[in-house]
Short mmCIF file of C-alpha atoms in Angstrom, two decimals:
data_model
loop_
_atom_site.label_atom_id
_atom_site.label_comp_id
_atom_site.label_asym_id
_atom_site.label_seq_id
_atom_site.Cartn_x
_atom_site.Cartn_y
_atom_site.Cartn_z
CA UNK A 29 25.29 -86.39 7.63
CA UNK A 30 24.05 -83.02 6.35
CA UNK A 31 26.19 -83.38 3.21
CA UNK A 32 24.73 -86.82 2.62
CA UNK A 33 21.17 -85.35 2.87
CA UNK A 34 21.90 -82.65 0.30
CA UNK A 35 23.40 -85.16 -2.17
CA UNK A 36 20.35 -87.38 -1.79
CA UNK A 37 18.03 -84.40 -2.55
CA UNK A 38 20.04 -83.47 -5.65
CA UNK A 39 19.85 -87.04 -6.92
CA UNK A 40 16.08 -87.07 -6.48
CA UNK A 41 15.73 -83.79 -8.43
CA UNK A 42 17.91 -85.14 -11.25
CA UNK A 43 15.71 -88.22 -11.53
CA UNK A 44 12.63 -85.98 -11.68
CA UNK A 45 14.11 -83.87 -14.48
CA UNK A 46 15.16 -86.99 -16.46
CA UNK A 47 11.52 -88.09 -16.48
CA UNK A 48 10.47 -84.92 -18.42
CA UNK A 49 10.25 -85.50 -22.20
CA UNK A 50 12.81 -83.64 -24.36
CA UNK A 51 10.10 -82.10 -26.55
CA UNK A 52 9.06 -79.97 -23.54
CA UNK A 53 12.37 -78.06 -23.71
CA UNK A 54 13.37 -75.26 -26.09
CA UNK A 55 16.53 -73.17 -26.51
CA UNK A 56 16.54 -69.56 -25.29
CA UNK A 57 18.95 -66.99 -26.69
CA UNK A 58 20.48 -64.12 -24.75
CA UNK A 59 18.50 -61.60 -26.79
CA UNK A 60 15.28 -62.83 -25.24
CA UNK A 61 16.11 -61.72 -21.73
CA UNK A 62 19.10 -59.36 -22.04
CA UNK A 63 17.90 -55.97 -23.32
CA UNK A 64 17.93 -52.26 -22.35
CA UNK A 65 14.74 -50.82 -20.91
CA UNK A 66 13.48 -47.54 -22.31
CA UNK A 67 13.65 -44.64 -19.84
CA UNK A 68 10.16 -43.68 -18.74
CA UNK A 69 11.18 -40.30 -17.29
CA UNK A 70 12.99 -37.30 -18.74
CA UNK A 71 16.08 -35.82 -17.10
CA UNK A 72 15.26 -32.98 -14.73
CA UNK A 73 17.44 -29.89 -14.77
CA UNK A 74 18.48 -27.93 -11.71
CA UNK A 75 16.05 -25.03 -12.19
CA UNK A 76 13.12 -27.31 -13.04
CA UNK A 77 13.80 -29.42 -9.97
CA UNK A 78 14.04 -26.27 -7.82
CA UNK A 79 10.71 -25.01 -9.20
CA UNK A 80 9.08 -28.38 -8.55
CA UNK A 81 10.28 -28.48 -4.96
CA UNK A 82 9.26 -24.85 -4.45
CA UNK A 83 5.73 -25.56 -5.70
CA UNK A 84 5.35 -28.28 -3.06
CA UNK A 85 5.87 -25.70 -0.30
CA UNK A 86 2.30 -24.39 0.04
CA UNK A 87 3.11 -21.50 2.37
CA UNK A 88 5.82 -20.22 0.02
CA UNK A 89 3.49 -20.46 -2.98
CA UNK A 90 0.80 -18.54 -1.08
CA UNK A 91 3.41 -15.93 -0.11
CA UNK A 92 4.47 -15.61 -3.77
CA UNK A 93 0.87 -15.02 -4.80
CA UNK A 94 0.46 -12.29 -2.13
CA UNK A 95 3.70 -10.62 -3.25
CA UNK A 96 2.48 -10.68 -6.85
CA UNK A 97 -0.84 -9.07 -5.80
CA UNK A 98 1.02 -6.35 -3.86
CA UNK A 99 3.27 -5.66 -6.83
CA UNK A 100 0.28 -5.43 -9.18
CA UNK A 101 -1.36 -3.08 -6.68
CA UNK A 102 1.76 -0.89 -6.71
CA UNK A 103 1.78 -0.81 -10.52
CA UNK A 104 -1.92 -0.39 -11.26
CA UNK A 105 -3.10 1.44 -8.12
CA UNK A 106 -1.98 4.97 -9.05
CA UNK A 107 -3.99 4.80 -12.27
CA UNK A 108 -7.21 3.90 -10.45
CA UNK A 109 -7.64 7.38 -9.02
CA UNK A 110 -9.19 10.25 -10.97
CA UNK A 111 -6.49 12.08 -12.91
CA UNK A 112 -8.07 15.40 -11.99
CA UNK A 113 -7.95 14.53 -8.32
CA UNK A 114 -4.32 13.38 -8.56
CA UNK A 115 -3.32 16.67 -10.18
CA UNK A 116 -5.10 18.52 -7.38
CA UNK A 117 -2.52 17.13 -4.91
CA UNK A 118 0.01 19.65 -6.20
CA UNK A 119 -2.13 22.74 -6.77
CA UNK A 120 -5.52 22.65 -5.04
CA UNK A 121 -5.51 23.82 -1.43
CA UNK A 122 -9.23 23.07 -1.15
CA UNK A 123 -8.48 19.35 -1.14
CA UNK A 124 -7.66 19.55 2.56
CA UNK A 125 -11.39 20.08 3.16
CA UNK A 126 -11.87 16.39 2.41
CA UNK A 127 -9.34 15.08 4.91
CA UNK A 128 -9.78 11.90 6.98
CA UNK A 129 -12.78 10.63 5.01
CA UNK A 130 -13.48 7.01 5.89
CA UNK A 131 -13.14 4.08 3.47
CA UNK A 132 -16.17 3.79 1.22
CA UNK A 133 -17.43 1.43 -1.47
CA UNK A 134 -20.45 2.79 -3.33
CA UNK A 135 -22.33 -0.52 -3.38
CA UNK A 136 -21.96 -0.77 0.44
CA UNK A 137 -24.03 2.36 1.12
CA UNK A 138 -26.25 2.02 4.17
CA UNK A 139 -24.76 -1.26 5.36
CA UNK A 140 -22.70 0.28 8.15
CA UNK A 141 -19.58 -1.44 6.85
CA UNK A 142 -17.10 0.17 4.45
CA UNK A 143 -19.70 2.83 3.56
CA UNK A 144 -17.83 5.90 4.80
CA UNK A 145 -19.61 5.97 8.15
CA UNK A 146 -18.60 5.33 11.73
CA UNK A 147 -20.14 5.15 15.16
CA UNK A 148 -19.45 8.36 17.05
CA UNK A 149 -20.54 10.20 20.17
CA UNK A 150 -21.50 13.82 19.57
CA UNK A 151 -22.74 16.66 21.76
CA UNK A 152 -26.13 18.33 21.45
CA UNK A 153 -24.59 21.37 19.75
CA UNK A 154 -22.88 19.22 17.14
CA UNK A 155 -26.13 17.31 16.68
CA UNK A 156 -27.90 20.57 15.80
CA UNK A 157 -25.14 21.54 13.37
CA UNK A 158 -25.55 18.23 11.52
CA UNK A 159 -29.34 18.66 11.50
CA UNK A 160 -28.85 22.11 10.02
CA UNK A 161 -26.50 20.75 7.35
CA UNK A 162 -29.09 18.14 6.39
CA UNK A 163 -31.77 20.81 6.03
CA UNK A 164 -29.60 23.21 4.05
CA UNK A 165 -27.75 20.86 1.68
CA UNK A 166 -30.06 17.84 1.56
CA UNK A 167 -27.27 15.52 2.78
CA UNK A 168 -27.83 14.22 6.33
CA UNK A 169 -24.54 13.38 8.04
CA UNK A 170 -26.38 11.38 10.72
CA UNK A 171 -27.38 8.09 9.20
CA UNK A 172 -28.86 6.75 12.42
CA UNK A 173 -29.29 7.83 16.02
CA UNK A 174 -28.26 4.79 18.04
CA UNK A 175 -28.80 6.14 21.53
CA UNK A 176 -29.54 9.41 23.31
CA UNK A 177 -27.92 9.85 26.71
CA UNK A 178 -28.40 12.57 29.33
CA UNK A 179 -26.32 13.24 32.39
CA UNK A 180 -26.40 15.75 35.25
CA UNK A 181 -23.25 17.18 36.76
CA UNK A 182 -22.68 18.25 40.39
CA UNK A 183 -24.14 21.69 39.70
CA UNK A 184 -27.38 20.28 38.31
CA UNK A 185 -26.58 21.08 34.68
CA UNK A 186 -28.08 18.58 32.30
CA UNK A 187 -26.10 17.65 29.19
CA UNK A 188 -27.17 15.48 26.28
CA UNK A 189 -24.98 13.39 24.01
CA UNK A 190 -25.88 11.12 21.10
CA UNK A 191 -24.40 7.87 19.88
CA UNK A 192 -24.87 8.12 16.12
CA UNK A 193 -23.65 6.54 12.91
CA UNK A 194 -22.02 9.46 11.12
CA UNK A 195 -21.41 9.71 7.37
CA UNK A 196 -17.97 11.31 7.10
CA UNK A 197 -18.59 12.44 3.49
CA UNK A 198 -21.78 14.35 4.29
CA UNK A 199 -20.21 15.76 7.45
CA UNK A 200 -17.69 17.89 5.51
CA UNK A 201 -18.20 21.48 6.65
CA UNK A 202 -19.09 24.27 4.28
CA UNK A 203 -16.29 26.73 3.59
CA UNK A 204 -15.69 30.20 2.17
CA UNK A 205 -13.60 30.94 -0.90
CA UNK A 206 -12.97 33.80 -3.29
CA UNK A 207 -13.79 33.25 -6.98
CA UNK A 208 -13.03 35.23 -10.09
CA UNK A 209 -15.93 36.33 -12.26
CA UNK A 210 -15.29 33.47 -14.71
CA UNK A 211 -15.14 30.86 -11.93
CA UNK A 212 -18.30 32.26 -10.38
CA UNK A 213 -20.16 32.09 -13.69
CA UNK A 214 -18.82 28.59 -14.43
CA UNK A 215 -20.13 27.19 -11.12
CA UNK A 216 -23.55 28.72 -11.74
CA UNK A 217 -23.65 27.21 -15.22
CA UNK A 218 -22.74 23.79 -13.77
CA UNK A 219 -25.47 24.16 -11.13
CA UNK A 220 -28.10 24.72 -13.80
CA UNK A 221 -26.87 21.75 -15.86
CA UNK A 222 -26.81 19.29 -12.92
CA UNK A 223 -29.48 20.87 -10.70
CA UNK A 224 -27.13 20.79 -7.69
CA UNK A 225 -26.58 23.59 -5.19
CA UNK A 226 -22.89 24.40 -4.87
CA UNK A 227 -22.98 28.06 -3.85
CA UNK A 228 -24.90 28.57 -0.62
CA UNK A 229 -26.32 31.86 0.67
CA UNK A 230 -24.09 34.13 2.66
CA UNK A 231 -24.65 34.06 6.44
CA UNK A 232 -24.90 37.02 8.78
CA UNK A 233 -22.23 36.00 11.24
CA UNK A 234 -23.58 38.25 13.99
CA UNK A 235 -26.96 36.50 13.96
CA UNK A 236 -25.51 33.03 13.57
CA UNK A 237 -22.72 33.55 16.11
CA UNK A 238 -20.38 31.71 13.68
CA UNK A 239 -16.93 30.71 14.86
CA UNK A 240 -14.14 29.56 12.57
CA UNK A 241 -14.75 25.90 13.36
CA UNK A 242 -18.50 26.05 12.62
CA UNK A 243 -18.96 27.45 9.13
CA UNK A 244 -21.95 25.19 8.54
CA UNK A 245 -24.06 27.19 10.99
CA UNK A 246 -26.59 29.16 8.91
CA UNK A 247 -29.29 29.68 11.51
CA UNK A 248 -29.83 32.21 14.30
CA UNK A 249 -28.03 31.29 17.53
CA UNK A 250 -27.74 32.74 20.98
CA UNK A 251 -24.46 33.90 22.46
CA UNK A 252 -23.66 30.36 23.60
CA UNK A 253 -24.01 29.07 20.05
CA UNK A 254 -27.29 27.23 20.68
CA UNK A 255 -29.86 27.54 17.88
CA UNK A 256 -32.95 29.70 18.28
CA UNK A 257 -36.13 28.06 16.98
CA UNK A 258 -39.35 29.55 15.73
CA UNK A 259 -42.80 28.69 17.08
CA UNK A 260 -42.91 25.49 15.01
CA UNK A 261 -39.52 24.35 16.28
CA UNK A 262 -37.70 25.09 13.01
CA UNK A 263 -34.35 26.80 12.48
CA UNK A 264 -34.51 30.53 11.80
CA UNK A 265 -32.34 31.41 8.76
CA UNK A 266 -29.58 33.97 9.30
CA UNK A 267 -28.89 34.65 5.60
CA UNK A 268 -28.21 38.07 4.17
CA UNK A 269 -31.15 39.30 2.12
CA UNK A 270 -29.70 42.44 0.60
CA UNK A 271 -26.83 43.49 -1.60
CA UNK A 272 -25.72 42.83 -5.18
CA UNK A 273 -24.37 39.32 -5.78
CA UNK A 274 -24.73 38.85 -9.59
CA UNK A 275 -26.24 35.44 -8.88
CA UNK A 276 -28.22 34.36 -11.95
CA UNK A 277 -28.48 30.60 -11.44
CA UNK A 278 -31.96 29.12 -11.28
CA UNK A 279 -30.80 26.71 -8.57
CA UNK A 280 -31.67 28.20 -5.18
CA UNK A 281 -32.55 26.92 -1.75
CA UNK A 282 -36.18 25.88 -1.44
CA UNK A 283 -36.63 28.43 1.36
CA UNK A 284 -35.19 31.27 -0.75
CA UNK A 285 -37.88 33.90 -1.51
CA UNK A 286 -36.01 34.51 -4.77
CA UNK A 287 -37.40 31.23 -6.12
CA UNK A 288 -40.64 33.07 -6.81
CA UNK A 289 -39.56 36.68 -6.47
CA UNK A 290 -36.10 37.72 -7.65
CA UNK A 291 -36.47 41.30 -6.44
CA UNK A 292 -33.29 42.59 -4.83
CA UNK A 293 -33.77 42.80 -1.09
CA UNK A 294 -36.39 40.07 -1.11
CA UNK A 295 -34.09 37.09 -1.70
CA UNK A 296 -31.00 35.46 -0.22
CA UNK A 297 -27.62 36.88 -1.13
CA UNK A 298 -25.23 34.23 -2.51
CA UNK A 299 -22.00 36.20 -2.82
CA UNK A 300 -20.18 39.26 -1.59
CA UNK A 301 -18.88 41.21 -4.56
CA UNK A 302 -15.49 42.87 -4.21
CA UNK A 303 -13.43 45.00 -6.62
CA UNK A 304 -14.22 47.97 -8.81
CA UNK A 305 -14.34 49.30 -12.38
CA UNK A 306 -16.04 46.16 -13.64
CA UNK A 307 -13.30 43.82 -12.34
CA UNK A 308 -14.94 41.85 -9.58
CA UNK A 309 -14.22 38.91 -7.37
CA UNK A 310 -16.88 37.05 -5.40
CA UNK A 311 -16.61 35.75 -1.87
CA UNK A 312 -18.93 32.76 -1.68
CA UNK A 313 -19.96 30.06 0.73
CA UNK A 314 -19.50 26.58 -0.71
CA UNK A 315 -21.25 23.27 -0.01
CA UNK A 316 -18.39 20.78 0.26
CA UNK A 317 -20.09 17.65 -1.11
CA UNK A 318 -21.48 19.15 -4.32
CA UNK A 319 -18.38 21.27 -4.89
CA UNK A 320 -16.33 18.08 -4.95
CA UNK A 321 -18.46 16.76 -7.81
CA UNK A 322 -18.15 20.03 -9.68
CA UNK A 323 -14.40 20.29 -9.17
CA UNK A 324 -13.26 16.69 -9.71
CA UNK A 325 -16.01 15.21 -11.85
CA UNK A 326 -17.13 12.32 -9.63
CA UNK A 327 -19.03 11.74 -6.41
CA UNK A 328 -16.59 11.40 -3.49
CA UNK A 329 -15.96 7.74 -2.73
CA UNK A 330 -12.55 6.52 -1.61
CA UNK A 331 -11.87 2.81 -1.19
CA UNK A 332 -9.28 3.37 1.55
CA UNK A 333 -10.48 6.84 2.58
CA UNK A 334 -8.36 9.98 2.68
CA UNK A 335 -5.46 10.98 4.93
CA UNK A 336 -4.96 14.06 7.09
CA UNK A 337 -4.08 16.15 4.02
CA UNK A 338 -6.99 15.00 1.89
CA UNK A 339 -4.94 12.67 -0.31
CA UNK A 340 -6.57 9.48 -1.56
CA UNK A 341 -4.98 6.70 0.52
CA UNK A 342 -5.50 4.02 -2.16
CA UNK A 343 -3.54 5.73 -4.94
CA UNK A 344 -1.16 7.34 -2.45
CA UNK A 345 -0.30 3.98 -0.91
CA UNK A 346 0.09 2.38 -4.34
CA UNK A 347 2.48 5.13 -5.44
CA UNK A 348 4.39 4.90 -2.15
CA UNK A 349 4.59 1.11 -2.43
CA UNK A 350 5.88 1.40 -6.00
CA UNK A 351 8.60 3.81 -4.86
CA UNK A 352 9.57 1.56 -1.93
CA UNK A 353 9.69 -1.55 -4.12
CA UNK A 354 11.75 0.16 -6.84
CA UNK A 355 14.14 1.54 -4.22
CA UNK A 356 14.53 -1.90 -2.64
CA UNK A 357 15.00 -3.60 -6.03
CA UNK A 358 17.68 -1.08 -7.07
CA UNK A 359 19.55 -1.48 -3.79
CA UNK A 360 19.29 -5.27 -4.01
CA UNK A 361 20.73 -5.39 -7.54
CA UNK A 362 23.61 -3.04 -6.69
CA UNK A 363 24.43 -4.86 -3.46
CA UNK A 364 24.25 -8.20 -5.27
CA UNK A 365 26.71 -7.02 -7.92
CA UNK A 366 29.20 -5.54 -5.46
CA UNK A 367 28.85 -8.32 -2.91
CA UNK A 368 29.18 -11.13 -5.51
CA UNK A 369 32.37 -9.69 -6.99
CA UNK A 370 33.89 -8.85 -3.60
CA UNK A 371 33.00 -12.16 -2.00
CA UNK A 372 34.15 -14.19 -5.04
CA UNK A 373 37.61 -12.62 -4.91
CA UNK A 374 37.83 -13.19 -1.15
CA UNK A 375 36.73 -16.80 -1.23
CA UNK A 376 38.65 -17.89 -4.34
CA UNK A 377 42.07 -16.45 -3.57
CA UNK A 378 41.96 -16.64 0.23
CA UNK A 379 45.16 -16.07 2.21
CA UNK A 380 46.43 -12.55 2.62
CA UNK A 381 43.97 -11.16 0.09
CA UNK A 382 41.04 -12.61 2.01
CA UNK A 383 42.46 -11.36 5.31
CA UNK A 384 42.90 -7.81 4.01
CA UNK A 385 39.48 -7.60 2.32
CA UNK A 386 37.74 -9.13 5.32
CA UNK A 387 39.14 -6.48 7.64
CA UNK A 388 37.75 -3.77 5.36
CA UNK A 389 34.35 -5.46 5.55
CA UNK A 390 34.57 -5.65 9.35
CA UNK A 391 35.29 -1.94 9.62
CA UNK A 392 32.37 -0.94 7.38
CA UNK A 393 30.01 -3.45 9.03
CA UNK A 394 30.57 -1.85 12.44
CA UNK A 395 29.57 1.63 11.25
CA UNK A 396 25.97 2.15 12.48
CA UNK A 397 23.54 2.42 9.60
CA UNK A 398 21.60 5.13 11.40
CA UNK A 399 24.70 7.30 11.64
CA UNK A 400 25.50 6.79 7.97
CA UNK A 401 21.95 7.79 6.98
CA UNK A 402 21.98 10.96 9.09
CA UNK A 403 25.42 12.03 7.81
CA UNK A 404 24.45 11.44 4.20
CA UNK A 405 21.21 13.33 4.72
CA UNK A 406 23.03 16.32 6.22
CA UNK A 407 25.93 16.54 3.79
CA UNK A 408 24.86 14.74 0.61
CA UNK A 409 21.12 15.39 0.27
CA UNK A 410 21.67 18.98 -0.87
CA UNK A 411 23.64 17.69 -3.88
CA UNK A 412 21.90 14.48 -4.93
CA UNK A 413 18.56 14.80 -3.14
CA UNK A 414 17.13 12.91 -0.18
CA UNK A 415 16.42 9.80 -2.29
CA UNK A 416 19.96 9.75 -3.70
CA UNK A 417 21.54 10.11 -0.27
CA UNK A 418 19.32 7.28 1.01
CA UNK A 419 20.46 4.99 -1.82
CA UNK A 420 24.11 5.77 -1.06
CA UNK A 421 23.50 4.95 2.63
CA UNK A 422 21.97 1.57 1.77
CA UNK A 423 24.77 0.69 -0.65
CA UNK A 424 27.70 1.76 1.56
CA UNK A 425 27.33 -1.22 3.90
CA UNK A 426 24.47 -3.20 2.39
CA UNK A 427 26.67 -5.40 0.19
CA UNK A 428 28.67 -6.80 3.14
CA UNK A 429 26.16 -9.55 3.99
CA UNK A 430 26.03 -10.69 0.36
CA UNK A 431 29.83 -10.70 0.12
CA UNK A 432 30.06 -12.87 3.23
CA UNK A 433 27.58 -15.40 1.80
CA UNK A 434 29.41 -15.61 -1.53
CA UNK A 435 32.77 -15.95 0.23
CA UNK A 436 31.54 -18.92 2.25
CA UNK A 437 30.16 -20.60 -0.86
CA UNK A 438 33.48 -20.19 -2.66
CA UNK A 439 35.35 -21.72 0.25
CA UNK A 440 32.92 -24.61 0.05
CA UNK A 441 33.28 -25.34 -3.67
CA UNK A 442 36.74 -24.15 -4.74
CA UNK A 443 38.49 -27.43 -3.76
CA UNK A 444 35.89 -29.75 -5.30
CA UNK A 445 37.07 -32.29 -7.88
CA UNK A 446 35.44 -30.59 -10.86
CA UNK A 447 37.21 -27.33 -9.99
CA UNK A 448 40.57 -29.12 -9.68
CA UNK A 449 39.90 -30.80 -13.02
CA UNK A 450 39.14 -27.47 -14.69
CA UNK A 451 42.30 -25.95 -13.24
CA UNK A 452 44.33 -28.96 -14.43
CA UNK A 453 42.95 -28.51 -17.94
CA UNK A 454 44.19 -24.92 -17.96
CA UNK A 455 41.00 -22.95 -17.19
CA UNK A 456 41.68 -19.37 -16.11
CA UNK A 457 40.71 -18.05 -12.70
CA UNK A 458 37.87 -15.96 -14.14
CA UNK A 459 36.46 -18.98 -15.95
CA UNK A 460 36.62 -21.14 -12.84
CA UNK A 461 34.97 -18.42 -10.74
CA UNK A 462 32.11 -17.54 -13.08
CA UNK A 463 31.55 -20.83 -14.95
CA UNK A 464 32.21 -23.49 -12.31
CA UNK A 465 31.92 -22.13 -8.78
CA UNK A 466 29.48 -19.23 -9.07
CA UNK A 467 26.63 -21.26 -10.70
CA UNK A 468 26.74 -23.71 -7.82
CA UNK A 469 26.31 -20.83 -5.37
CA UNK A 470 23.41 -19.23 -7.23
CA UNK A 471 20.75 -20.65 -4.90
CA UNK A 472 22.15 -18.98 -1.80
CA UNK A 473 22.84 -15.78 -3.73
CA UNK A 474 19.30 -15.54 -5.14
CA UNK A 475 17.77 -16.20 -1.76
CA UNK A 476 19.94 -13.55 -0.14
CA UNK A 477 19.07 -11.02 -2.85
CA UNK A 478 15.35 -11.59 -2.46
CA UNK A 479 15.51 -11.17 1.31
CA UNK A 480 17.34 -7.85 0.86
CA UNK A 481 14.18 -6.34 -0.63
CA UNK A 482 11.96 -6.52 2.50
CA UNK A 483 14.96 -5.48 4.61
CA UNK A 484 15.42 -2.27 2.62
CA UNK A 485 11.68 -1.49 2.69
CA UNK A 486 11.52 -2.07 6.44
CA UNK A 487 14.61 0.11 7.02
CA UNK A 488 13.18 2.92 4.89
CA UNK A 489 9.86 2.62 6.71
CA UNK A 490 11.57 2.78 10.10
CA UNK A 491 13.64 5.83 9.12
CA UNK A 492 10.56 7.64 7.77
CA UNK A 493 8.42 6.72 10.76
CA UNK A 494 11.07 7.99 13.19
CA UNK A 495 11.35 11.24 11.21
CA UNK A 496 15.02 10.79 10.32
CA UNK A 497 14.13 11.15 6.66
CA UNK A 498 11.02 12.68 5.13
CA UNK A 499 9.88 11.48 1.73
CA UNK A 500 6.35 12.87 2.01
CA UNK A 501 5.37 15.63 -0.40
CA UNK A 502 2.54 16.54 -2.76
CA UNK A 503 4.23 14.65 -5.61
CA UNK A 504 5.57 11.53 -3.89
CA UNK A 505 5.44 9.47 -0.73
CA UNK A 506 6.52 6.14 0.72
CA UNK A 507 4.91 3.60 3.02
CA UNK A 508 7.02 4.81 5.95
CA UNK A 509 6.11 8.44 5.31
CA UNK A 510 2.41 7.55 5.30
CA UNK A 511 2.80 5.74 8.63
CA UNK A 512 4.66 8.69 10.07
CA UNK A 513 1.98 11.16 8.94
CA UNK A 514 -0.80 8.93 10.21
CA UNK A 515 0.47 8.52 13.75
CA UNK A 516 -0.76 12.05 14.58
CA UNK A 517 -4.38 11.02 13.91
CA UNK A 518 -4.11 7.45 15.13
CA UNK A 519 -6.93 7.80 17.66
CA UNK A 520 -9.30 9.89 15.55
CA UNK A 521 -8.72 8.36 12.09
CA UNK A 522 -7.06 4.94 12.51
CA UNK A 523 -7.70 4.00 8.86
CA UNK A 524 -4.98 6.47 7.83
CA UNK A 525 -2.42 4.14 9.47
CA UNK A 526 -4.27 0.85 9.03
CA UNK A 527 -3.76 0.31 5.32
CA UNK A 528 -0.04 1.26 5.12
CA UNK A 529 0.59 -0.90 8.21
CA UNK A 530 -1.33 -3.80 6.68
CA UNK A 531 0.66 -3.47 3.45
CA UNK A 532 4.04 -3.51 5.16
CA UNK A 533 3.00 -6.41 7.42
CA UNK A 534 1.82 -8.54 4.48
CA UNK A 535 4.95 -7.66 2.53
CA UNK A 536 7.37 -8.61 5.32
CA UNK A 537 5.63 -11.88 6.22
CA UNK A 538 5.25 -12.92 2.57
CA UNK A 539 8.86 -12.17 1.68
CA UNK A 540 10.12 -14.19 4.66
CA UNK A 541 8.01 -17.21 3.70
CA UNK A 542 8.94 -16.77 0.05
CA UNK A 543 12.63 -16.56 0.94
CA UNK A 544 12.44 -19.72 3.04
CA UNK A 545 10.88 -21.56 0.10
CA UNK A 546 13.59 -20.35 -2.26
CA UNK A 547 16.32 -21.37 0.15
CA UNK A 548 15.00 -24.93 0.33
CA UNK A 549 14.30 -25.13 -3.40
CA UNK A 550 17.81 -24.05 -4.41
CA UNK A 551 19.58 -26.22 -1.86
CA UNK A 552 21.34 -28.94 -3.93
CA UNK A 553 21.60 -31.28 -0.95
CA UNK A 554 17.80 -31.57 -0.84
CA UNK A 555 17.51 -32.67 -4.45
CA UNK A 556 15.56 -35.89 -4.65
CA UNK A 557 14.99 -36.03 -0.89
CA UNK A 558 11.22 -35.80 -1.30
CA UNK A 559 10.90 -38.64 -3.82
#
């Protein structure tokens, strides 16, 4: 019955078609509907596809940008510091006077943020010292008194402390130094040209009760070190007013009687002359802030502050980062070369060769890296230097992980059809290894090489921080050495540690994210998965 229904339908359709006039039909050739369509897209190569997939990973792209910024900082940073100040690292012992200065940007002055100041609690005696410095030099270390607090102990003694915002640059203490006659004359000439007081009057230490830690005390004090005031509540100067000082500069303190009367014995004495027969040296008292401008040619202002030795943290960190990056890059390239060759031989030939070479790798891999570093430092550093011994320590076992990765990739690809075809056509082992198998493993190899860099930097930082190696000197440093040096002043000057720690944290996080993005981008199995 169903077959009968279908035949009846076909007959009805045929009758309908027969009723259509013939002039409504036309012949159609194959060329009208059989043709090749033009490709609208271009073929995408492996590297282009990897780059495209990498660019879609936003976190990896952001990490790559951060790494680029850190590398540019390492390259350009050392040139941003005054050349004169950089040279002083090696020769000028006075630079330690400017230690632990806080980060400062000139245009942030007075804002309380990144202006070289900090909130600090000081005693009444220290408060007077800073007031005296402001009166003598014109630079007031106390930007603002936030709060005055008094307390009484069990014996009824009242003590006063102040919460203040302290300018660390103005708070640099005065100091004493010995100058040659030429240096003494040169400073006086500079004073007259710039109208700045560098050489301060000599202080009678008996009247001022000066101790080694309080060289900025220039006023009369009692035996307890408290200042003695006149009837108007002003400091009483304790300067020497007699003796020959050969001071000819027109720049003098406003309170100096020599401003109007230069008679010997009626003016402040600015130097103590030593020597004889016309060959003299001069012991002088120096104002730290103005001496810095005379010595180094610019007003002290350090973006990251200074460390416990007076070194500029910004340029010091940049130079240390450049050393750490170059060290890591060198180790990565050497380990890549050794590991790729070693792993390729293992994975391609297999069998007894693989067994023998793998046992060698196992033995070296179980040698503690810390032990290797210490032994190389003790027995090799005297011949090739501490840096050379560190490189040898990283290379001795560092290539093992790369060799293992390459070996696994070769086991994965060596029995593929295209490799069997190449071998059938007579390709040599070296050609198969380097032209057919190795290019297919390049993604994993590149990712592994990139991730070696943060590993080396972190290892060097750990060794330096623990004191196993010491790369800190007047001519060079590393991020780890800066962290190690800063841990001693962590509570009093946390900025010394903050910036190196921030650098290493950004570097490690960024390299991990960057490495994850590379791993996914170079994974052939993911090609086209996001379309």
